Amino acid sequence: MSIKYVCSECGKKYDPKSLVFRCDCGGLLNLEKFNFTFSKEDILNNEWSLFRYLKALPFDDNFTFWKDITMGEGLTPIVPLEKDNPNLLVKVDYLMPTLSFKDRGAVVLIAKAKELGIKKVIQDSSGNAGTSIAAYANRAGIQCTIYVPENTSSKKIKQITSHGATVNIVKGTREDTAKEALKAVERGDGFYASHVYNPFFYQGTKTYAYEIYEQLNGEVPEALVIPVGNGTLLLGSYYGFKELLALKLIDKIPKIIAVQSKGCAPIYKAFKEGNINVKEVTNTGTLAEGIAIADPKRGKQILEAIKDSNGEIITACENKIIETKVYLSQKGFYVEPTTAATFAGFLDYYKENKLKGKVVVPLCGSGLKSDI
Ligand SMILES: *Cc1c(COP(=O)(O)O)cnc(C)c1O
Ligand SMILES: [Zn+2]
């Protein structure tokens, strides 16, 4: 598929083969709209992974490499958290091959990288995205180097290393790590398999919406609660529901309730101040490492998505994270602190804003990944 990247600022188009990751003007690259038809009948019912929505993914019909690398990612359960409230649903997205939802984006991005003939990838992450990229790159026979900040959980680092990737631990903040990875990409060390910059990652995370559509039999939840750091799940879900709407398979999209951590909440700040752009903040510290993104590159797009969905953005208190982790464990779900933070923020909101319809909250990362 000769699908192009298109600059979100100036509209210039690029061939993904050219290995650009950002427009000459500095703008972020999106994926050009590609036409596809999709209906319930197009779901591949015998494919037990997110590739059951293959028709909605940006691959040629005769492209089959995904079969070599899929590990059955996606198709995660949606279940009520407790029997007394059938409307409060959790989607257990840590039930993935590498134990976080990032496998959705990584499998699609790496399949695409293989299609483009890539031999080596570089990525930076606070842990989970790096783990996913490392696992799928290895399966695809692509060399992989992951840059992580020094405070990354030791378990995540072990996980990345065991998937055969080279890990570069960078002193300083998450943003310093991103800068180091960018330098390597600019030196020509490899293809930037970034979950932030590379639009193919979002083609994978959009399956979160397709799954909800299938699993709820076409019923659109009133709200999706979504943690937001770089916005890969938020934007992916938004794109997915917008596509389902354009395909006339649904008649509205769910309200997006985004959650940030109080200690690092640039998108929250911009939203509340009514800005259309997101300014970098200082991370004052949070246990929710997975959403501690002080300078989210797609901040403007995230704000637009929340507003278009008639949504809201909330923050999670640091002192509720541990108790919420315990609360979820007592319901049977063992999650990492970032997921506990998401839930903590949501629970506070839920007490004050009774939502009438269904609300879906993702459990994004497994508790086995954290040192806490
Ligand atoms: C990556 C991640 C997030 C945040 O996702 P973004 O794409 O950065 O918005 C939330 N929770 C967990 C467990 C994650 O791994
Ligand atoms: Zn541009």
CSV table of C-alpha atoms and ligand atoms in Angstrom, one decimal:
chain,number,residue,atom,x,y,z
A,1,MET,CA,0.0,0.0,0.0
A,2,SER,CA,1.6,3.2,-1.1
A,3,ILE,CA,0.1,5.2,1.8
A,4,LYS,CA,1.7,8.5,2.6
A,5,TYR,CA,2.5,10.5,5.7
A,6,VAL,CA,1.0,13.9,5.7
A,7,CYS,CA,2.2,16.9,7.8
A,8,SER,CA,-0.3,18.0,10.3
A,9,GLU,CA,0.9,21.6,9.9
A,10,CYS,CA,1.7,22.3,6.2
A,11,GLY,CA,0.1,19.3,4.5
A,12,LYS,CA,3.4,18.2,2.8
A,13,LYS,CA,3.4,14.4,2.0
A,14,TYR,CA,6.1,11.9,2.5
A,15,ASP,CA,6.7,8.3,1.5
A,16,PRO,CA,7.2,6.3,4.7
A,17,LYS,CA,10.1,4.6,2.9
A,18,SER,CA,12.0,7.9,3.0
A,19,LEU,CA,12.4,7.2,6.8
A,20,VAL,CA,11.3,10.8,7.8
A,21,PHE,CA,9.7,11.0,11.1
A,22,ARG,CA,8.9,14.7,11.2
A,23,CYS,CA,8.1,17.3,8.5
A,24,ASP,CA,10.8,19.7,7.3
A,25,CYS,CA,8.6,22.4,8.9
A,26,GLY,CA,8.8,20.6,12.2
A,27,GLY,CA,5.2,19.4,12.0
A,28,LEU,CA,4.1,16.0,13.2
A,29,LEU,CA,3.2,13.5,10.6
A,30,ASN,CA,-0.2,11.9,10.4
A,31,LEU,CA,-1.3,9.1,8.1
A,32,GLU,CA,-3.0,10.2,4.9
A,33,LYS,CA,-6.6,9.1,4.8
A,34,PHE,CA,-7.0,5.7,3.1
A,35,ASN,CA,-10.2,4.4,1.9
A,36,PHE,CA,-11.6,1.1,3.1
A,37,THR,CA,-14.9,-0.5,3.6
A,38,PHE,CA,-15.6,-2.3,6.8
A,39,SER,CA,-18.7,-3.8,8.4
A,40,LYS,CA,-19.4,-6.5,10.9
A,41,GLU,CA,-19.2,-9.1,8.2
A,42,ASP,CA,-15.6,-8.1,7.5
A,43,ILE,CA,-14.4,-9.2,10.9
A,44,LEU,CA,-12.2,-12.2,10.5
A,45,ASN,CA,-13.9,-14.5,13.0
A,46,ASN,CA,-11.3,-17.1,13.0
A,47,GLU,CA,-8.4,-14.7,13.6
A,48,TRP,CA,-7.9,-14.4,17.4
A,49,SER,CA,-6.0,-11.2,17.5
A,50,LEU,CA,-6.5,-7.6,16.5
A,51,PHE,CA,-5.8,-8.6,12.9
A,52,ARG,CA,-9.5,-9.7,12.8
A,53,TYR,CA,-10.0,-6.1,11.8
A,54,LEU,CA,-7.4,-6.4,9.0
A,55,LYS,CA,-9.7,-4.7,6.5
A,56,ALA,CA,-9.5,-1.5,8.6
A,57,LEU,CA,-5.7,-1.6,8.8
A,58,PRO,CA,-3.3,0.1,6.3
A,59,PHE,CA,-1.9,-3.1,4.7
A,60,ASP,CA,-2.3,-4.5,1.2
A,61,ASP,CA,-4.6,-7.4,0.8
A,62,ASN,CA,-1.7,-9.6,-0.2
A,63,PHE,CA,0.5,-8.6,2.8
A,64,THR,CA,0.7,-11.5,5.2
A,65,PHE,CA,3.8,-10.9,7.2
A,66,TRP,CA,1.7,-10.0,10.2
A,67,LYS,CA,1.0,-13.7,10.6
A,68,ASP,CA,4.7,-14.3,11.4
A,69,ILE,CA,4.8,-11.8,14.3
A,70,THR,CA,1.3,-11.7,15.8
A,71,MET,CA,1.2,-13.2,19.3
A,72,GLY,CA,-2.6,-13.0,19.6
A,73,GLU,CA,-2.5,-9.4,20.9
A,74,GLY,CA,-5.8,-7.6,21.3
A,75,LEU,CA,-9.2,-9.2,22.0
A,76,THR,CA,-8.9,-8.4,25.6
A,77,PRO,CA,-11.8,-9.0,28.0
A,78,ILE,CA,-14.4,-6.4,28.9
A,79,VAL,CA,-15.9,-7.2,32.2
A,80,PRO,CA,-17.9,-5.4,34.9
A,81,LEU,CA,-15.5,-4.4,37.8
A,82,GLU,CA,-18.2,-5.6,40.2
A,83,LYS,CA,-21.6,-7.3,39.9
A,84,ASP,CA,-23.5,-4.4,41.5
A,85,ASN,CA,-22.7,-2.0,38.7
A,86,PRO,CA,-23.0,-3.6,35.2
A,87,ASN,CA,-22.3,-0.2,33.6
A,88,LEU,CA,-18.8,0.2,35.0
A,89,LEU,CA,-16.7,-1.9,32.7
A,90,VAL,CA,-12.9,-2.5,32.7
A,91,LYS,CA,-11.1,-3.6,29.6
A,92,VAL,CA,-8.2,-5.7,30.7
A,93,ASP,CA,-5.6,-4.5,28.2
A,94,TYR,CA,-2.7,-5.8,30.3
A,95,LEU,CA,-3.6,-9.3,29.1
A,96,MET,CA,-1.3,-8.8,26.2
A,97,PRO,CA,1.9,-10.7,25.2
A,98,THR,CA,4.1,-8.1,26.8
A,99,LEU,CA,1.6,-7.1,29.5
A,100,SER,CA,0.5,-3.7,28.3
A,101,PHE,CA,-1.7,-2.2,25.7
A,102,LYS,CA,1.3,-1.0,23.7
A,103,ASP,CA,1.3,-4.3,21.9
A,104,ARG,CA,-1.6,-3.0,19.8
A,105,GLY,CA,0.5,-0.3,18.3
A,106,ALA,CA,3.8,-2.2,18.2
A,107,VAL,CA,2.6,-5.2,16.2
A,108,VAL,CA,1.2,-2.9,13.5
A,109,LEU,CA,4.2,-0.6,13.4
A,110,ILE,CA,6.7,-3.4,13.3
A,111,ALA,CA,4.7,-5.3,10.6
A,112,LYS,CA,4.8,-2.0,8.6
A,113,ALA,CA,8.5,-1.6,9.2
A,114,LYS,CA,9.1,-5.1,7.9
A,115,GLU,CA,7.0,-4.2,4.8
A,116,LEU,CA,9.2,-1.2,4.3
A,117,GLY,CA,12.3,-3.4,4.5
A,118,ILE,CA,13.6,-1.9,7.7
A,119,LYS,CA,16.6,-3.7,9.3
A,120,LYS,CA,17.1,-1.7,12.5
A,121,VAL,CA,14.7,0.3,14.8
A,122,ILE,CA,15.3,2.9,17.5
A,123,GLN,CA,12.8,3.9,20.1
A,124,ASP,CA,12.5,5.7,23.4
A,125,SER,CA,10.0,4.9,26.1
A,126,SER,CA,9.3,5.0,29.8
A,127,GLY,CA,9.2,1.3,29.6
A,128,ASN,CA,6.1,-0.4,28.2
A,129,ALA,CA,6.3,0.9,24.6
A,130,GLY,CA,10.0,-0.1,24.5
A,131,THR,CA,9.1,-3.5,25.7
A,132,SER,CA,6.5,-4.0,23.0
A,133,ILE,CA,8.7,-2.7,20.2
A,134,ALA,CA,11.6,-4.9,21.4
A,135,ALA,CA,9.5,-8.0,21.5
A,136,TYR,CA,7.9,-7.6,18.0
A,137,ALA,CA,11.1,-6.3,16.4
A,138,ASN,CA,12.9,-9.5,17.6
A,139,ARG,CA,10.1,-11.6,16.3
A,140,ALA,CA,10.4,-9.8,13.0
A,141,GLY,CA,14.2,-10.2,12.8
A,142,ILE,CA,14.8,-6.5,13.1
A,143,GLN,CA,17.6,-5.1,15.3
A,144,CYS,CA,16.4,-2.9,18.1
A,145,THR,CA,17.8,-0.2,20.4
A,146,ILE,CA,15.6,1.2,23.2
A,147,TYR,CA,16.4,4.4,25.1
A,148,VAL,CA,14.9,4.6,28.6
A,149,PRO,CA,15.1,7.1,31.4
A,150,GLU,CA,17.2,6.2,34.4
A,151,ASN,CA,14.2,5.9,36.8
A,152,THR,CA,12.5,3.2,34.6
A,153,SER,CA,11.3,0.1,36.6
A,154,SER,CA,14.1,-2.5,36.7
A,155,LYS,CA,11.5,-5.1,35.7
A,156,LYS,CA,10.7,-3.2,32.5
A,157,ILE,CA,14.4,-2.9,31.7
A,158,LYS,CA,14.9,-6.7,32.2
A,159,GLN,CA,11.9,-7.4,30.0
A,160,ILE,CA,13.3,-5.2,27.2
A,161,THR,CA,16.8,-6.8,27.5
A,162,SER,CA,15.4,-10.3,27.4
A,163,HIS,CA,13.6,-9.6,24.1
A,164,GLY,CA,17.1,-9.1,22.7
A,165,ALA,CA,17.1,-5.3,22.4
A,166,THR,CA,20.0,-3.1,23.3
A,167,VAL,CA,19.0,-0.8,26.2
A,168,ASN,CA,20.5,2.7,26.6
A,169,ILE,CA,19.7,4.1,30.0
A,170,VAL,CA,19.7,7.9,29.9
A,171,LYS,CA,20.4,10.2,32.8
A,172,GLY,CA,17.8,12.9,33.5
A,173,THR,CA,14.2,13.2,32.5
A,174,ARG,CA,11.9,11.4,30.1
A,175,GLU,CA,12.5,14.3,27.7
A,176,ASP,CA,16.3,13.9,27.9
A,177,THR,CA,15.8,10.3,26.8
A,178,ALA,CA,13.7,11.3,23.8
A,179,LYS,CA,16.5,13.8,22.8
A,180,GLU,CA,19.1,11.0,22.9
A,181,ALA,CA,17.0,8.7,20.8
A,182,LEU,CA,16.4,11.6,18.3
A,183,LYS,CA,20.1,12.2,18.0
A,184,ALA,CA,20.6,8.5,17.2
A,185,VAL,CA,17.9,8.7,14.5
A,186,GLU,CA,19.4,11.8,13.0
A,187,ARG,CA,22.8,10.1,12.9
A,188,GLY,CA,21.1,7.5,10.7
A,189,ASP,CA,21.4,4.7,13.3
A,190,GLY,CA,18.0,3.3,12.5
A,191,PHE,CA,14.3,3.7,11.7
A,192,TYR,CA,12.5,5.7,14.4
A,193,ALA,CA,9.8,3.2,15.6
A,194,SER,CA,8.4,5.8,17.9
A,195,HIS,CA,5.0,5.4,19.4
A,196,VAL,CA,4.9,9.2,19.6
A,197,TYR,CA,5.9,10.2,16.1
A,198,ASN,CA,5.1,7.2,13.9
A,199,PRO,CA,1.5,7.3,12.8
A,200,PHE,CA,1.4,3.6,12.1
A,201,PHE,CA,1.4,3.0,15.9
A,202,TYR,CA,-2.0,4.7,16.1
A,203,GLN,CA,-3.4,2.3,13.5
A,204,GLY,CA,-2.8,-0.4,16.0
A,205,THR,CA,-4.2,1.4,19.0
A,206,LYS,CA,-7.3,2.2,17.1
A,207,THR,CA,-8.3,-1.4,17.3
A,208,TYR,CA,-9.2,-0.6,20.9
A,209,ALA,CA,-12.3,1.1,19.5
A,210,TYR,CA,-13.1,-1.7,17.0
A,211,GLU,CA,-13.0,-4.3,19.8
A,212,ILE,CA,-15.3,-2.3,22.0
A,213,TYR,CA,-17.7,-2.0,19.0
A,214,GLU,CA,-17.6,-5.7,18.5
A,215,GLN,CA,-17.7,-6.8,22.1
A,216,LEU,CA,-20.6,-4.5,23.0
A,217,ASN,CA,-22.5,-5.5,19.9
A,218,GLY,CA,-22.4,-2.1,18.4
A,219,GLU,CA,-23.6,-0.3,21.6
A,220,VAL,CA,-21.5,2.9,22.0
A,221,PRO,CA,-20.4,3.5,25.7
A,222,GLU,CA,-21.3,6.8,27.1
A,223,ALA,CA,-17.7,7.4,28.1
A,224,LEU,CA,-14.2,6.1,27.6
A,225,VAL,CA,-11.8,6.8,30.5
A,226,ILE,CA,-8.3,7.0,29.0
A,227,PRO,CA,-4.9,7.7,30.7
A,228,VAL,CA,-3.0,10.2,28.7
A,229,GLY,CA,0.8,10.7,28.5
A,230,ASN,CA,1.6,10.8,24.8
A,231,GLY,CA,-1.9,10.0,23.9
A,232,THR,CA,-1.4,6.8,21.8
A,233,LEU,CA,-4.4,5.0,23.3
A,234,LEU,CA,-6.5,8.2,23.4
A,235,LEU,CA,-5.8,9.2,19.8
A,236,GLY,CA,-6.1,5.6,18.6
A,237,SER,CA,-9.5,5.1,20.2
A,238,TYR,CA,-10.6,8.5,18.9
A,239,TYR,CA,-9.6,7.6,15.3
A,240,GLY,CA,-11.2,4.2,15.6
A,241,PHE,CA,-14.6,5.6,16.8
A,242,LYS,CA,-14.5,8.4,14.2
A,243,GLU,CA,-13.9,5.7,11.5
A,244,LEU,CA,-16.8,3.6,12.8
A,245,LEU,CA,-18.9,6.8,12.7
A,246,ALA,CA,-17.9,7.6,9.2
A,247,LEU,CA,-18.7,4.1,8.2
A,248,LYS,CA,-22.2,4.6,9.7
A,249,LEU,CA,-21.7,1.6,12.0
A,250,ILE,CA,-22.4,3.8,15.0
A,251,ASP,CA,-24.3,7.1,15.3
A,252,LYS,CA,-22.1,8.9,17.9
A,253,ILE,CA,-18.7,8.6,19.5
A,254,PRO,CA,-18.2,8.1,23.3
A,255,LYS,CA,-17.2,11.0,25.5
A,256,ILE,CA,-13.4,10.8,26.2
A,257,ILE,CA,-12.5,11.3,29.9
A,258,ALA,CA,-8.7,11.7,29.8
A,259,VAL,CA,-6.7,11.2,33.0
A,260,GLN,CA,-3.4,12.7,33.9
A,261,SER,CA,-1.4,12.6,37.1
A,262,LYS,CA,-1.4,15.8,39.2
A,263,GLY,CA,2.4,15.7,39.3
A,264,CYS,CA,2.7,16.0,35.5
A,265,ALA,CA,-0.4,17.4,33.8
A,266,PRO,CA,0.4,19.6,30.8
A,267,ILE,CA,-2.7,18.6,28.8
A,268,TYR,CA,-5.0,19.2,31.8
A,269,LYS,CA,-3.4,22.6,32.2
A,270,ALA,CA,-3.9,23.6,28.6
A,271,PHE,CA,-7.5,22.3,28.6
A,272,LYS,CA,-8.4,24.2,31.7
A,273,GLU,CA,-6.7,27.4,30.5
A,274,GLY,CA,-8.5,27.1,27.2
A,275,ASN,CA,-5.2,26.9,25.1
A,276,ILE,CA,-5.2,25.2,21.8
A,277,ASN,CA,-1.5,24.2,22.2
A,278,VAL,CA,0.1,22.3,25.1
A,279,LYS,CA,3.1,23.9,26.8
A,280,GLU,CA,5.8,21.8,28.4
A,281,VAL,CA,5.5,21.6,32.2
A,282,THR,CA,7.9,20.4,34.9
A,283,ASN,CA,7.3,16.9,36.2
A,284,THR,CA,7.1,17.4,39.9
A,285,GLY,CA,7.2,13.7,40.5
A,286,THR,CA,4.6,10.9,40.2
A,287,LEU,CA,4.4,7.1,40.7
A,288,ALA,CA,2.5,7.0,37.4
A,289,GLU,CA,5.6,6.8,35.2
A,290,GLY,CA,3.6,5.7,32.2
A,291,ILE,CA,1.7,9.0,31.9
A,292,ALA,CA,4.5,11.3,33.2
A,293,ILE,CA,5.0,13.1,29.9
A,294,ALA,CA,5.9,16.7,30.4
A,295,ASP,CA,6.0,17.7,26.8
A,296,PRO,CA,3.5,15.6,24.8
A,297,LYS,CA,4.3,16.2,21.1
A,298,ARG,CA,0.7,15.4,20.0
A,299,GLY,CA,-0.8,17.6,22.7
A,300,LYS,CA,-2.7,19.8,20.3
A,301,GLN,CA,-4.3,16.8,18.6
A,302,ILE,CA,-5.2,15.3,22.0
A,303,LEU,CA,-7.0,18.5,23.1
A,304,GLU,CA,-8.9,18.5,19.8
A,305,ALA,CA,-9.9,14.9,20.2
A,306,ILE,CA,-11.2,15.4,23.8
A,307,LYS,CA,-13.2,18.5,22.7
A,308,ASP,CA,-14.6,16.9,19.6
A,309,SER,CA,-15.9,14.0,21.8
A,310,ASN,CA,-17.5,16.5,24.2
A,311,GLY,CA,-15.1,15.1,26.7
A,312,GLU,CA,-13.3,16.1,29.9
A,313,ILE,CA,-9.9,15.9,31.4
A,314,ILE,CA,-9.2,15.1,35.1
A,315,THR,CA,-6.2,14.5,37.3
A,316,ALA,CA,-5.3,11.8,39.8
A,317,CYS,CA,-4.0,12.5,43.3
A,318,GLU,CA,-0.7,11.0,44.1
A,319,ASN,CA,-1.8,9.9,47.5
A,320,LYS,CA,-4.6,7.7,46.1
A,321,ILE,CA,-2.4,5.7,43.8
A,322,ILE,CA,-1.3,3.0,46.2
A,323,GLU,CA,-4.7,2.6,47.8
A,324,THR,CA,-6.4,2.3,44.4
A,325,LYS,CA,-3.8,-0.4,43.4
A,326,VAL,CA,-4.9,-2.3,46.5
A,327,TYR,CA,-8.6,-1.7,45.7
A,328,LEU,CA,-8.2,-3.1,42.2
A,329,SER,CA,-6.2,-6.1,43.5
A,330,GLN,CA,-9.0,-6.9,45.8
A,331,LYS,CA,-11.3,-7.0,42.8
A,332,GLY,CA,-8.8,-9.4,41.3
A,333,PHE,CA,-6.9,-7.1,39.0
A,334,TYR,CA,-3.2,-6.6,39.6
A,335,VAL,CA,-2.1,-3.5,37.9
A,336,GLU,CA,0.9,-1.2,37.7
A,337,PRO,CA,0.8,2.2,39.4
A,338,THR,CA,0.0,4.2,36.2
A,339,THR,CA,-3.2,2.1,35.8
A,340,ALA,CA,-4.0,2.6,39.5
A,341,ALA,CA,-3.6,6.3,39.0
A,342,THR,CA,-6.0,6.3,36.1
A,343,PHE,CA,-8.5,4.5,38.1
A,344,ALA,CA,-8.0,6.7,41.1
A,345,GLY,CA,-8.7,9.8,39.0
A,346,PHE,CA,-11.8,8.2,37.5
A,347,LEU,CA,-13.2,7.0,40.8
A,348,ASP,CA,-13.2,10.6,42.2
A,349,TYR,CA,-14.9,11.8,39.1
A,350,TYR,CA,-17.4,9.0,39.1
A,351,LYS,CA,-18.5,9.8,42.6
A,352,GLU,CA,-19.5,13.3,41.6
A,353,ASN,CA,-20.6,12.8,38.1
A,354,LYS,CA,-23.0,9.9,37.8
A,355,LEU,CA,-22.7,8.7,34.3
A,356,LYS,CA,-26.0,7.1,33.1
A,357,GLY,CA,-24.6,4.8,30.5
A,358,LYS,CA,-21.7,2.4,30.2
A,359,VAL,CA,-18.2,3.6,30.9
A,360,VAL,CA,-15.1,1.6,29.8
A,361,VAL,CA,-11.9,2.0,31.8
A,362,PRO,CA,-8.8,0.3,30.5
A,363,LEU,CA,-6.4,-1.6,32.7
A,364,CYS,CA,-3.3,-0.8,30.7
A,365,GLY,CA,-0.4,-2.3,32.4
A,366,SER,CA,0.3,-5.3,34.6
A,367,GLY,CA,1.4,-5.0,38.2
A,368,LEU,CA,4.1,-7.5,37.5
A,369,LYS,CA,5.9,-4.8,35.6
A,370,SER,CA,6.5,-2.5,38.5
A,371,ASP,CA,8.9,-2.5,41.4
A,372,ILE,CA,6.3,-1.0,43.7
B,1,LIG,C1,1.9,4.0,27.8
B,1,LIG,C2,1.0,3.9,29.0
B,1,LIG,C3,0.0,4.8,29.3
B,1,LIG,C4,-0.1,6.1,28.6
B,1,LIG,O1,-0.3,6.0,27.2
B,1,LIG,P1,0.1,7.2,26.3
B,1,LIG,O2,0.1,6.6,24.9
B,1,LIG,O3,1.5,7.7,26.6
B,1,LIG,O4,-0.9,8.3,26.5
B,1,LIG,C5,-0.8,4.5,30.4
B,1,LIG,N1,-0.7,3.4,31.1
B,1,LIG,C6,0.3,2.5,30.8
B,1,LIG,C7,0.3,1.3,31.6
B,1,LIG,C8,1.1,2.7,29.7
B,1,LIG,O5,2.0,1.8,29.4
B,2,ZN,ZN,5.0,20.5,7.5
